[in-house]
Short mmCIF file of C-alpha atoms and ligand atoms in Angstrom, two decimals:
data_model
loop_
_atom_site.label_atom_id
_atom_site.label_comp_id
_atom_site.label_asym_id
_atom_site.label_seq_id
_atom_site.Cartn_x
_atom_site.Cartn_y
_atom_site.Cartn_z
CA MET A 1 85.13 67.90 -100.83
CA ARG A 2 82.33 70.25 -101.92
CA HIS A 3 81.33 73.74 -100.78
CA LEU A 4 78.08 75.63 -101.22
CA THR A 5 79.12 79.26 -101.66
CA SER A 6 76.60 79.77 -104.51
CA LEU A 7 73.97 77.55 -106.12
CA LEU A 8 75.96 77.83 -109.34
CA GLU A 9 78.15 75.09 -107.81
CA LEU A 10 75.28 72.55 -107.97
CA THR A 11 73.87 70.87 -111.06
CA ALA A 12 70.15 70.21 -111.45
CA GLU A 13 70.77 66.54 -110.60
CA GLU A 14 72.63 67.49 -107.43
CA ILE A 15 69.89 69.91 -106.37
CA ASP A 16 67.42 67.09 -106.90
CA GLU A 17 69.52 64.79 -104.67
CA VAL A 18 69.61 67.39 -101.87
CA LEU A 19 65.84 67.96 -102.13
CA GLY A 20 65.23 64.19 -102.11
CA LEU A 21 67.30 63.75 -98.95
CA ALA A 22 65.55 66.70 -97.30
CA SER A 23 62.11 65.28 -98.14
CA SER A 24 62.90 61.81 -96.87
CA LEU A 25 64.49 63.14 -93.66
CA LYS A 26 61.39 65.33 -93.20
CA GLU A 27 59.11 62.30 -93.58
CA SER A 28 61.17 60.39 -91.00
CA ALA A 29 61.14 63.35 -88.60
CA VAL A 30 57.36 63.62 -88.90
CA GLU A 31 57.17 59.93 -87.88
CA GLY A 32 59.45 60.71 -84.93
CA VAL A 33 62.54 59.08 -86.43
CA ARG A 34 65.79 61.07 -86.37
CA PRO A 35 68.57 58.90 -87.80
CA SER A 36 72.01 59.71 -86.37
CA ARG A 37 73.64 60.13 -89.77
CA LEU A 38 76.19 62.68 -88.51
CA ALA A 39 77.04 61.30 -85.06
CA GLY A 40 80.21 62.86 -83.67
CA ARG A 41 80.38 65.53 -86.38
CA VAL A 42 80.84 69.21 -85.52
CA LEU A 43 79.27 72.14 -87.35
CA THR A 44 80.63 75.65 -86.73
CA GLN A 45 78.66 78.79 -87.58
CA ILE A 46 80.29 82.24 -87.87
CA PHE A 47 77.91 85.13 -88.56
CA GLU A 48 78.53 88.81 -89.29
CA LYS A 49 74.78 89.56 -89.37
CA PRO A 50 71.81 88.59 -87.18
CA SER A 51 69.76 85.46 -87.88
CA LEU A 52 66.89 83.46 -86.43
CA ARG A 53 65.97 80.83 -89.03
CA THR A 54 69.38 80.04 -90.48
CA ARG A 55 71.25 79.76 -87.22
CA ALA A 56 68.49 77.89 -85.37
CA SER A 57 67.73 75.53 -88.27
CA PHE A 58 71.39 74.47 -88.66
CA ASP A 59 71.66 73.92 -84.88
CA ALA A 60 68.46 71.86 -84.84
CA ALA A 61 69.48 69.95 -87.98
CA MET A 62 72.80 68.95 -86.42
CA ALA A 63 71.07 67.88 -83.17
CA HIS A 64 68.53 65.76 -85.14
CA LEU A 65 71.39 64.08 -86.99
CA GLY A 66 73.31 63.23 -83.82
CA GLY A 67 76.09 65.80 -84.28
CA SER A 68 76.82 69.04 -82.46
CA SER A 69 77.18 72.68 -83.37
CA GLN A 70 78.90 75.80 -82.08
CA PHE A 71 78.33 79.46 -82.92
CA PHE A 72 80.60 82.52 -83.03
CA SER A 73 79.75 86.07 -83.93
CA ALA A 74 82.27 87.27 -86.53
CA LYS A 75 83.56 89.70 -83.89
CA ASP A 76 84.19 86.92 -81.36
CA ALA A 77 85.86 84.78 -84.02
CA GLY A 78 88.01 87.77 -84.96
CA LEU A 79 87.09 87.30 -88.60
CA GLY A 80 89.09 89.79 -90.66
CA GLY A 81 89.89 91.85 -87.55
CA ARG A 82 91.91 89.98 -84.96
CA GLU A 83 93.37 87.76 -87.65
CA SER A 84 93.08 87.26 -91.37
CA VAL A 85 90.09 85.50 -92.94
CA GLU A 86 92.47 82.85 -94.28
CA ASP A 87 94.02 82.15 -90.85
CA VAL A 88 90.58 81.87 -89.20
CA ALA A 89 89.50 79.45 -91.95
CA ARG A 90 92.55 77.23 -91.52
CA VAL A 91 92.24 77.11 -87.72
CA ILE A 92 88.48 76.64 -87.34
CA SER A 93 88.18 74.06 -90.11
CA GLY A 94 90.67 71.92 -88.13
CA TYR A 95 88.06 71.68 -85.34
CA SER A 96 85.01 71.30 -87.57
CA ASP A 97 83.44 68.98 -90.14
CA VAL A 98 81.44 71.74 -91.80
CA LEU A 99 81.40 75.55 -91.60
CA VAL A 100 78.37 77.80 -92.05
CA LEU A 101 79.13 81.47 -92.73
CA ARG A 102 76.95 84.61 -92.91
CA THR A 103 78.78 87.68 -94.18
CA PHE A 104 78.40 90.99 -95.93
CA SER A 105 80.81 90.22 -98.76
CA GLN A 106 80.47 87.15 -100.97
CA THR A 107 84.22 87.30 -101.53
CA MET A 108 84.86 86.67 -97.85
CA ILE A 109 82.98 83.33 -98.06
CA GLU A 110 84.91 82.40 -101.20
CA ARG A 111 88.25 83.28 -99.55
CA PHE A 112 87.22 81.22 -96.52
CA ALA A 113 86.28 78.22 -98.67
CA GLU A 114 89.58 78.44 -100.50
CA MET A 115 91.54 77.84 -97.28
CA ALA A 116 89.13 75.61 -95.31
CA SER A 117 89.83 71.90 -94.98
CA CYS A 118 86.09 71.08 -94.69
CA PRO A 119 82.95 72.09 -96.61
CA VAL A 120 81.82 75.74 -96.31
CA ILE A 121 78.13 76.66 -96.64
CA ASN A 122 76.99 80.19 -97.49
CA ALA A 123 74.36 81.14 -94.89
CA LEU A 124 73.69 84.47 -96.69
CA SER A 125 75.91 87.17 -98.12
CA ASP A 126 74.98 90.47 -99.74
CA ASP A 127 74.91 88.60 -103.07
CA ARG A 128 73.51 85.13 -102.38
CA HIS A 129 71.28 83.04 -100.08
CA PRO A 130 71.56 79.50 -101.48
CA CYS A 131 70.14 77.61 -98.47
CA GLN A 132 67.01 79.75 -98.64
CA ALA A 133 66.59 79.13 -102.37
CA LEU A 134 67.03 75.35 -101.95
CA THR A 135 64.40 75.43 -99.19
CA ASP A 136 62.11 77.40 -101.46
CA LEU A 137 62.40 74.75 -104.18
CA LEU A 138 61.47 72.12 -101.59
CA THR A 139 58.45 74.17 -100.50
CA ILE A 140 57.32 74.84 -104.08
CA ARG A 141 57.60 71.14 -104.88
CA GLU A 142 55.54 70.25 -101.80
CA THR A 143 52.92 72.90 -102.57
CA CYS A 144 52.66 72.66 -106.37
CA GLY A 145 53.62 68.97 -106.76
CA THR A 146 56.25 69.69 -109.44
CA LEU A 147 58.94 72.25 -110.22
CA ALA A 148 59.47 72.24 -113.99
CA GLY A 149 56.99 74.43 -115.82
CA ARG A 150 55.92 76.45 -112.74
CA ARG A 151 56.19 80.23 -112.59
CA LEU A 152 57.51 82.16 -109.61
CA VAL A 153 56.95 85.91 -109.53
CA PHE A 154 59.26 87.77 -107.17
CA VAL A 155 57.75 91.16 -106.35
CA GLY A 156 60.46 93.34 -104.84
CA ASP A 157 64.18 94.00 -104.76
CA GLY A 158 66.58 92.07 -107.01
CA ASN A 159 68.57 91.21 -103.88
CA ASN A 160 70.50 88.21 -102.52
CA VAL A 161 67.33 86.12 -102.09
CA ALA A 162 66.02 86.99 -105.57
CA ARG A 163 69.39 86.24 -107.19
CA SER A 164 69.70 82.81 -105.57
CA LEU A 165 66.09 82.07 -106.53
CA ALA A 166 66.86 83.03 -110.13
CA ILE A 167 69.73 80.51 -110.21
CA ALA A 168 67.60 77.85 -108.46
CA CYS A 169 64.63 78.38 -110.77
CA GLY A 170 66.84 78.45 -113.87
CA ARG A 171 68.49 75.18 -112.91
CA MET A 172 65.19 73.40 -112.22
CA GLY A 173 63.06 74.63 -115.15
CA VAL A 174 60.95 77.05 -113.09
CA SER A 175 60.17 80.31 -114.90
CA MET A 176 60.81 83.41 -112.83
CA THR A 177 59.70 87.00 -113.27
CA LEU A 178 61.22 89.75 -111.15
CA ALA A 179 58.74 92.60 -110.72
CA ALA A 180 60.86 95.49 -109.50
CA PRO A 181 60.97 99.25 -109.88
CA LYS A 182 63.63 100.77 -112.10
CA GLY A 183 67.06 100.67 -110.51
CA TYR A 184 66.27 97.66 -108.30
CA GLU A 185 66.21 94.93 -110.97
CA PHE A 186 69.03 92.43 -111.54
CA ASP A 187 72.09 94.23 -112.85
CA GLU A 188 73.76 93.51 -116.19
CA GLU A 189 76.60 91.64 -114.52
CA PHE A 190 74.23 89.16 -112.83
CA LEU A 191 72.14 88.74 -115.99
CA GLY A 192 75.35 87.98 -117.92
CA LEU A 193 76.37 85.42 -115.30
CA LEU A 194 72.92 83.76 -115.51
CA ALA A 195 73.12 83.61 -119.30
CA ARG A 196 76.58 82.01 -119.16
CA GLU A 197 76.13 79.64 -116.20
CA VAL A 198 72.43 78.74 -116.40
CA PRO A 199 71.79 78.44 -120.12
CA GLY A 200 68.13 77.89 -120.95
CA HIS A 201 66.88 79.77 -117.89
CA ASP A 202 63.59 81.66 -118.19
CA VAL A 203 64.19 84.66 -115.94
CA THR A 204 62.52 87.88 -117.03
CA ILE A 205 62.08 91.37 -115.61
CA GLU A 206 58.79 93.27 -115.55
CA SER A 207 58.11 96.62 -113.94
CA ASP A 208 54.33 96.18 -113.54
CA PRO A 209 53.51 93.80 -110.63
CA VAL A 210 49.89 93.32 -111.77
CA ALA A 211 50.97 92.14 -115.23
CA ALA A 212 53.68 89.97 -113.65
CA VAL A 213 51.39 87.96 -111.33
CA ALA A 214 48.77 87.09 -113.97
CA THR A 215 50.24 83.61 -114.57
CA ALA A 216 52.00 83.05 -111.22
CA ASP A 217 52.03 79.72 -109.37
CA VAL A 218 53.98 81.42 -106.58
CA ILE A 219 54.22 85.06 -105.54
CA TYR A 220 57.34 85.70 -103.46
CA THR A 221 58.59 88.80 -101.73
CA ASP A 222 61.36 89.88 -99.37
CA VAL A 223 62.29 93.03 -97.46
CA TRP A 224 62.91 96.18 -99.47
CA ALA A 225 66.02 97.08 -97.43
CA SER A 226 68.30 94.16 -96.62
CA MET A 227 70.72 93.90 -93.71
CA GLY A 228 73.43 96.49 -94.36
CA GLN A 229 71.06 98.80 -96.30
CA GLU A 230 69.39 100.37 -93.25
CA SER A 231 70.46 103.89 -94.28
CA GLU A 232 68.55 103.50 -97.60
CA LYS A 233 65.28 102.57 -95.85
CA SER A 234 63.25 105.74 -96.64
CA GLU A 235 64.49 106.02 -100.20
CA ARG A 236 63.66 102.34 -100.80
CA GLU A 237 60.21 102.59 -99.21
CA ALA A 238 59.43 105.41 -101.64
CA ALA A 239 60.78 103.48 -104.64
CA PHE A 240 58.84 100.32 -103.75
CA SER A 241 55.48 101.96 -102.97
CA GLY A 242 53.05 100.21 -105.31
CA TYR A 243 54.98 96.93 -104.96
CA GLN A 244 53.35 95.68 -101.73
CA VAL A 245 51.91 92.16 -102.01
CA ASP A 246 48.42 92.86 -100.70
CA GLY A 247 44.97 91.36 -101.24
CA ALA A 248 44.41 93.44 -104.37
CA LEU A 249 47.59 92.16 -106.03
CA LEU A 250 46.98 88.56 -104.96
CA SER A 251 43.47 88.73 -106.46
CA GLN A 252 45.09 89.36 -109.88
CA ALA A 253 46.93 85.99 -109.70
CA PRO A 254 45.43 82.60 -110.55
CA GLU A 255 43.29 81.12 -107.74
CA GLY A 256 45.70 78.40 -106.62
CA CYS A 257 48.70 80.74 -106.41
CA CYS A 258 50.61 80.53 -103.12
CA PHE A 259 52.47 83.26 -101.27
CA MET A 260 56.07 82.87 -100.03
CA HIS A 261 58.47 85.05 -98.02
CA ASP A 262 61.86 84.03 -96.64
CA LEU A 263 61.20 86.05 -93.43
CA PRO A 264 61.71 88.16 -91.42
CA ALA A 265 58.86 90.19 -92.95
CA ARG A 266 58.23 93.90 -92.53
CA ARG A 267 54.47 93.57 -92.28
CA GLY A 268 52.68 96.55 -93.81
CA LEU A 269 55.60 97.28 -96.16
CA GLU A 270 56.40 94.51 -98.68
CA VAL A 271 53.42 92.39 -97.57
CA SER A 272 50.08 93.03 -95.89
CA ASP A 273 48.90 91.04 -92.83
CA GLU A 274 45.95 89.85 -94.89
CA VAL A 275 48.26 88.07 -97.35
CA ILE A 276 50.96 86.73 -95.03
CA ASP A 277 48.32 85.37 -92.61
CA GLY A 278 45.90 84.37 -95.37
CA PRO A 279 45.02 80.92 -96.72
CA GLN A 280 47.41 81.15 -99.70
CA SER A 281 50.46 81.84 -97.51
CA VAL A 282 52.93 78.97 -96.96
CA VAL A 283 55.53 81.09 -95.13
CA PHE A 284 55.64 79.06 -91.92
CA GLN A 285 55.88 75.74 -93.79
CA GLN A 286 58.69 77.42 -95.76
CA ALA A 287 60.41 78.54 -92.52
CA GLU A 288 60.15 75.03 -91.00
CA ASN A 289 61.56 73.60 -94.20
CA ARG A 290 64.81 75.50 -93.55
CA MET A 291 65.61 72.80 -90.98
CA HIS A 292 64.64 69.86 -93.21
CA LEU A 293 66.67 71.32 -96.05
CA ALA A 294 69.65 71.89 -93.75
CA LYS A 295 69.49 68.20 -92.79
CA GLY A 296 69.36 67.12 -96.42
CA LEU A 297 72.23 69.40 -97.37
CA LEU A 298 74.43 68.32 -94.43
CA VAL A 299 73.87 64.63 -95.16
CA TRP A 300 74.58 65.25 -98.86
CA LEU A 301 77.83 67.08 -98.05
CA LEU A 302 79.04 64.90 -95.16
CA GLY A 303 77.07 61.67 -95.05
CA ASP A 304 78.61 58.25 -95.66
N1 CP B 401 65.31 83.65 -93.96
C1 CP B 401 66.42 83.78 -93.19
O1 CP B 401 67.55 83.54 -93.63
O2 CP B 401 66.16 84.18 -91.93
P1 CP B 401 67.25 84.58 -90.84
O3 CP B 401 67.88 85.86 -91.29
O4 CP B 401 66.47 84.75 -89.55
O5 CP B 401 68.26 83.48 -90.74
N1 NVA B 402 67.39 90.10 -98.16
C1 NVA B 402 67.37 89.90 -96.73
C2 NVA B 402 67.19 88.45 -96.40
C3 NVA B 402 67.11 88.14 -94.93
C4 NVA B 402 66.98 86.68 -94.67
C5 NVA B 402 68.64 90.44 -96.13
O1 NVA B 402 69.72 90.21 -96.71
O2 NVA B 402 68.59 91.09 -95.10
#
């Protein structure tokens, strides 16, 4: 049995298998074919934070594959309140074939996985967002044709999305530059982990966004204040002024460069309308791909 609490758990070959399954299930879906690969299987989602894409894409993925899904807010499930995380994990995994968890703490997902009798998927924690990063690899491969040798420039906070992208890019031979203001880059602990667990990665940090995008195949951004950081909003908006992905910044990148964002976007802050709605933006293809990736991942974890 495998879990996906962090992308560090997958090798490059395994990531390639998941992406291959996602692509072929996407092709079938486009032709109107939805093979019932997970008939009778039950997916349970438990979320401590709000979600549109993740929750809806896992529900839709399970329906496409002939299975069913159920959702609990963490409060309703009593996660860590009414009973211990470990007891919830043991009980709910007895009713489920796969569990999808969105939490504040990464440790909670790891504790859950430790006790669960079925695979546990991280649907975002403060530290990681592996399903998003896998989807982003799929979208980059569709848009650029290949992964190895491409360069992704993440303009913004060294947050959960950026960290999972760094692992994903490192595994698949994609160079990544994080363009972030001082104090919002990857910390030493994460850089040490990358060096140990993803040897050969090409992840660099650059404070000047204009210099960073000069050789970008992809410019990526995310919110400046993540869920749970609402009280830091003003301070972060001040720190990140000058880091908006707008037309002027995009014009400094090579012509064929595409724009990505995991969404939801704070339009007018980390990205301008002109860029997110412009011809180089692939954000809605990327959002749709969350469902195709979820299907590929579920079949990889549970399929015959
Ligand atoms: N990108 C993403 O995970 O979106 P949600 O928070 O809406 O699930
Ligand atoms: N970094 C964002 C991603 C939302 C999908 C957050 O954690 O809120």
